[in-house]
Amino acid sequence: MDALLDVRGVTKRFGNTVALEHVDLMLGPGRIVGLLGPNGSGKTTLVKLVVGLLTPTQGSVAVAGMPVGTQTKRLVSYLPDRTCFDNRMKVRDCVGLYADFYEDFDIAKAKEMLAALGIEGRAAFRSLSKGMKEKVQLALVMSRKARLYLLDEPIGGVDPAARDYILETIIRNYFEEGTVVISTHLIADVETVLDDVVFLRDGRVERVSSVDAIRESQGKSVDQVFREVFRCC
Amino acid sequence: MLLKLIRHEFKSTARVFLPLFAAAIVLAGVNALLLPIADNMGNSTASTVFDMGVSLIVGLLAVLFFVLVSALPIVVLVVVVIRFYRALGDEGYLWFSLPATASQHLLARTLSALTWCVAAIVVVAASLLLCFSSYGAFGVVSGFLAAAASYGFPIVPVAVMLLILIASATLMSILTFYASIAVAPHISQSRFGGSLVAYLIAQVASSAALTAFLSVASVPGQVMFGSTFYDLQYNYPAFSDYVDKVDSLGIGYEAWLDALLRTDYASSAISLISNISLVLLCAAAVGCLLISVVWYLVSRHFLGRQLNLS
């Protein structure tokens, strides 16, 4: 498999806390991957290491064969688990910023998605609800023809109807030669769209498998397997 | 990429600073018009309620103007520091996922911050001149400059060096803040507390380094002073007599200087003062720039190879 994402022996410590320990992971192109694990399992840390927002304590991360840096950031479309735009910006400024910095950004597609949401370009970012802000960010991230989409908790904190909208947006808009990584603990909601799953527990990779293999070998849904694997004592 | 970052930085900061600068200039203009009117009313013996009302409004506008111009450079510095702090918080998830290097981020923010800080100082000077224009402020300044020039004082080189020093000192302040904020996540769980502690340490280090540097770099100035004074004393014996005479009279420094400027030794004294000023200004500017480079490298290291957005 030509690795689009290659994580080798990555350990990340914050002081005495070990967030990730000896993580090895390879993902190929054209897949939709669920990065699954309970809260505090290291999902966000792993995503941030791939984006380049954190520096590994040990090990290496490569995207398309290149160590994380300016070149890989051109290939990665990242949706953080928080609002990252300055509240004083207008929606059109956010679109302009993406259009300015990313060559693979499809401005027409972004405008179309925002129009479908009923969001006008002149609207101030601060005037939008939390859910709307998340949708604006998702629309911008999914309007890129990226090689790797990293979506950190895209459906966390929104109502079930909004979850459907978000997942539909992801599936309908991602660049099909790219790989989508969805980090979440809401397995049941994303299960239907996933090709592969990566289970993280206490900063270690517990299991990497295709969804079909789990269903065939165990006759259970990913959600059921997840609940068994991560059952609290 | 750097140009794009600079453009975005200027665009988003202009929204904050341009209205502030415009307010300072407009208030200066209004005060320039109203202050002489209020003065005339004050001279009038018949004071009415209307006059008192006008005086009150003029007084409030004057207070507002002076508060604004006194606070402007500090406000601008505080805003650029807060922006940098926020850029390493939630907004960092946007900025540091862009395909730009740590150097490009740092350069864009530093250049924008420096420009606005220097612009704030220029706006303050211009608005003060404008405010007092009806009292002949332009005449006083140009008269002072003409008088200094007539004594052979090198106004342009000293003014240029002074501007360079102001810019270098501002740059050092900005980068001291930036380095403290960049280092903070590595010294404390609390980003704010870490920034504060790092800033205090960085500030002490900057001051100590600048003092040490100036004590060495000012040696040429001291040598120059020594040799010129020696030259004056031994080649112009009358100068020595004159200094002894004014010292024995115990007159103040200003009178001493004024008397000196009326003598034949004025040009030598002016030359001595201006050369020493230039050497000291140059030394201070170089010191500030060297310390700025150190803080720039520290910031770049922690934003690049050690980036850890919480």
mmCIF file of N, CA and C in Angstrom, chain B residues 225-247 256-257 259-261 263-270 272-273:
data_model
loop_
_atom_site.group_PDB
_atom_site.id
_atom_site.type_symbol
_atom_site.label_atom_id
_atom_site.label_comp_id
_atom_site.label_asym_id
_atom_site.label_seq_id
_atom_site.Cartn_x
_atom_site.Cartn_y
_atom_site.Cartn_z
ATOM 1 N N PHE B 225 34.500 62.293 23.872
ATOM 2 C CA PHE B 225 34.295 63.394 24.816
ATOM 3 C C PHE B 225 35.624 63.805 25.446
ATOM 4 N N GLY B 226 36.381 62.760 25.862
ATOM 5 C CA GLY B 226 37.671 63.016 26.512
ATOM 6 C C GLY B 226 38.611 63.765 25.595
ATOM 7 N N SER B 227 38.714 63.298 24.338
ATOM 8 C CA SER B 227 39.701 63.911 23.440
ATOM 9 C C SER B 227 39.278 65.320 23.051
ATOM 10 N N THR B 228 37.970 65.525 22.837
ATOM 11 C CA THR B 228 37.502 66.860 22.454
ATOM 12 C C THR B 228 37.693 67.833 23.621
ATOM 13 N N PHE B 229 37.360 67.368 24.813
ATOM 14 C CA PHE B 229 37.491 68.219 25.990
ATOM 15 C C PHE B 229 38.966 68.579 26.207
ATOM 16 N N TYR B 230 39.836 67.572 26.005
ATOM 17 C CA TYR B 230 41.281 67.780 26.138
ATOM 18 C C TYR B 230 41.728 68.839 25.132
ATOM 19 N N ASP B 231 41.233 68.693 23.900
ATOM 20 C CA ASP B 231 41.579 69.615 22.827
ATOM 21 C C ASP B 231 41.137 71.035 23.184
ATOM 22 N N LEU B 232 39.904 71.150 23.712
ATOM 23 C CA LEU B 232 39.380 72.462 24.076
ATOM 24 C C LEU B 232 40.205 73.097 25.204
ATOM 25 N N GLN B 233 40.535 72.252 26.167
ATOM 26 C CA GLN B 233 41.236 72.764 27.350
ATOM 27 C C GLN B 233 42.649 73.234 27.019
ATOM 28 N N TYR B 234 43.351 72.450 26.177
ATOM 29 C CA TYR B 234 44.766 72.741 25.953
ATOM 30 C C TYR B 234 45.043 73.584 24.715
ATOM 31 N N ASN B 235 44.136 73.484 23.720
ATOM 32 C CA ASN B 235 44.365 74.291 22.525
ATOM 33 C C ASN B 235 43.628 75.628 22.592
ATOM 34 N N TYR B 236 42.613 75.664 23.510
ATOM 35 C CA TYR B 236 41.874 76.919 23.691
ATOM 36 C C TYR B 236 41.883 77.241 25.185
ATOM 37 N N PRO B 237 42.990 77.761 25.706
ATOM 38 C CA PRO B 237 43.092 77.993 27.154
ATOM 39 C C PRO B 237 41.938 78.851 27.678
ATOM 40 N N ALA B 238 41.424 79.751 26.819
ATOM 41 C CA ALA B 238 40.345 80.631 27.284
ATOM 42 C C ALA B 238 39.114 79.829 27.667
ATOM 43 N N PHE B 239 38.937 78.685 27.004
ATOM 44 C CA PHE B 239 37.774 77.828 27.300
ATOM 45 C C PHE B 239 37.837 77.341 28.738
ATOM 46 N N SER B 240 39.054 76.886 29.105
ATOM 47 C CA SER B 240 39.249 76.374 30.455
ATOM 48 C C SER B 240 38.950 77.469 31.480
ATOM 49 N N ASP B 241 39.459 78.669 31.198
ATOM 50 C CA ASP B 241 39.215 79.793 32.114
ATOM 51 C C ASP B 241 37.716 80.059 32.237
ATOM 52 N N TYR B 242 37.073 79.994 31.081
ATOM 53 C CA TYR B 242 35.635 80.274 31.039
ATOM 54 C C TYR B 242 34.863 79.264 31.887
ATOM 55 N N VAL B 243 35.211 77.949 31.713
ATOM 56 C CA VAL B 243 34.531 76.899 32.476
ATOM 57 C C VAL B 243 34.739 77.124 33.970
ATOM 58 N N ASP B 244 35.995 77.464 34.354
ATOM 59 C CA ASP B 244 36.273 77.700 35.778
ATOM 60 C C ASP B 244 35.428 78.866 36.299
ATOM 61 N N LYS B 245 35.308 79.865 35.436
ATOM 62 C CA LYS B 245 34.600 81.070 35.855
ATOM 63 C C LYS B 245 33.117 80.780 36.103
ATOM 64 N N VAL B 246 32.465 80.127 35.123
ATOM 65 C CA VAL B 246 31.030 79.867 35.297
ATOM 66 C C VAL B 246 30.787 78.866 36.415
ATOM 67 N N ASP B 247 31.723 77.920 36.605
ATOM 68 C CA ASP B 247 31.577 76.955 37.702
ATOM 69 C C ASP B 247 31.640 77.664 39.052
ATOM 70 N N TRP B 256 24.629 77.958 31.857
ATOM 71 C CA TRP B 256 26.002 77.585 31.452
ATOM 72 C C TRP B 256 26.019 77.306 29.955
ATOM 73 N N LEU B 257 25.014 76.526 29.557
ATOM 74 C CA LEU B 257 24.934 76.143 28.144
ATOM 75 C C LEU B 257 24.647 77.364 27.290
ATOM 76 N N ALA B 259 25.292 80.494 27.971
ATOM 77 C CA ALA B 259 26.475 81.356 27.921
ATOM 78 C C ALA B 259 27.520 80.772 26.977
ATOM 79 N N LEU B 260 27.657 79.473 27.062
ATOM 80 C CA LEU B 260 28.654 78.794 26.222
ATOM 81 C C LEU B 260 28.339 78.992 24.737
ATOM 82 N N LEU B 261 27.038 78.905 24.422
ATOM 83 C CA LEU B 261 26.638 79.023 23.018
ATOM 84 C C LEU B 261 26.917 80.415 22.463
ATOM 85 N N THR B 263 29.653 82.010 23.029
ATOM 86 C CA THR B 263 31.095 82.200 22.921
ATOM 87 C C THR B 263 31.627 81.653 21.596
ATOM 88 N N ASP B 264 32.918 81.825 21.401
ATOM 89 C CA ASP B 264 33.566 81.305 20.186
ATOM 90 C C ASP B 264 33.676 79.790 20.214
ATOM 91 N N TYR B 265 33.438 79.219 21.381
ATOM 92 C CA TYR B 265 33.634 77.774 21.501
ATOM 93 C C TYR B 265 32.359 76.998 21.179
ATOM 94 N N ALA B 266 31.300 77.767 20.811
ATOM 95 C CA ALA B 266 29.999 77.134 20.588
ATOM 96 C C ALA B 266 30.086 76.003 19.570
ATOM 97 N N SER B 267 30.749 76.274 18.438
ATOM 98 C CA SER B 267 30.765 75.269 17.376
ATOM 99 C C SER B 267 31.476 74.003 17.841
ATOM 100 N N SER B 268 32.575 74.178 18.613
ATOM 101 C CA SER B 268 33.283 72.999 19.114
ATOM 102 C C SER B 268 32.394 72.228 20.076
ATOM 103 N N ALA B 269 31.684 72.959 20.947
ATOM 104 C CA ALA B 269 30.820 72.300 21.923
ATOM 105 C C ALA B 269 29.665 71.582 21.239
ATOM 106 N N ILE B 270 29.051 72.259 20.255
ATOM 107 C CA ILE B 270 27.936 71.651 19.506
ATOM 108 C C ILE B 270 28.417 70.383 18.808
ATOM 109 N N LEU B 272 30.860 68.511 19.645
ATOM 110 C CA LEU B 272 31.096 67.473 20.662
ATOM 111 C C LEU B 272 29.768 66.807 21.065
ATOM 112 N N ILE B 273 28.782 67.654 21.384
ATOM 113 C CA ILE B 273 27.486 67.127 21.845
ATOM 114 C C ILE B 273 26.831 66.284 20.759
#
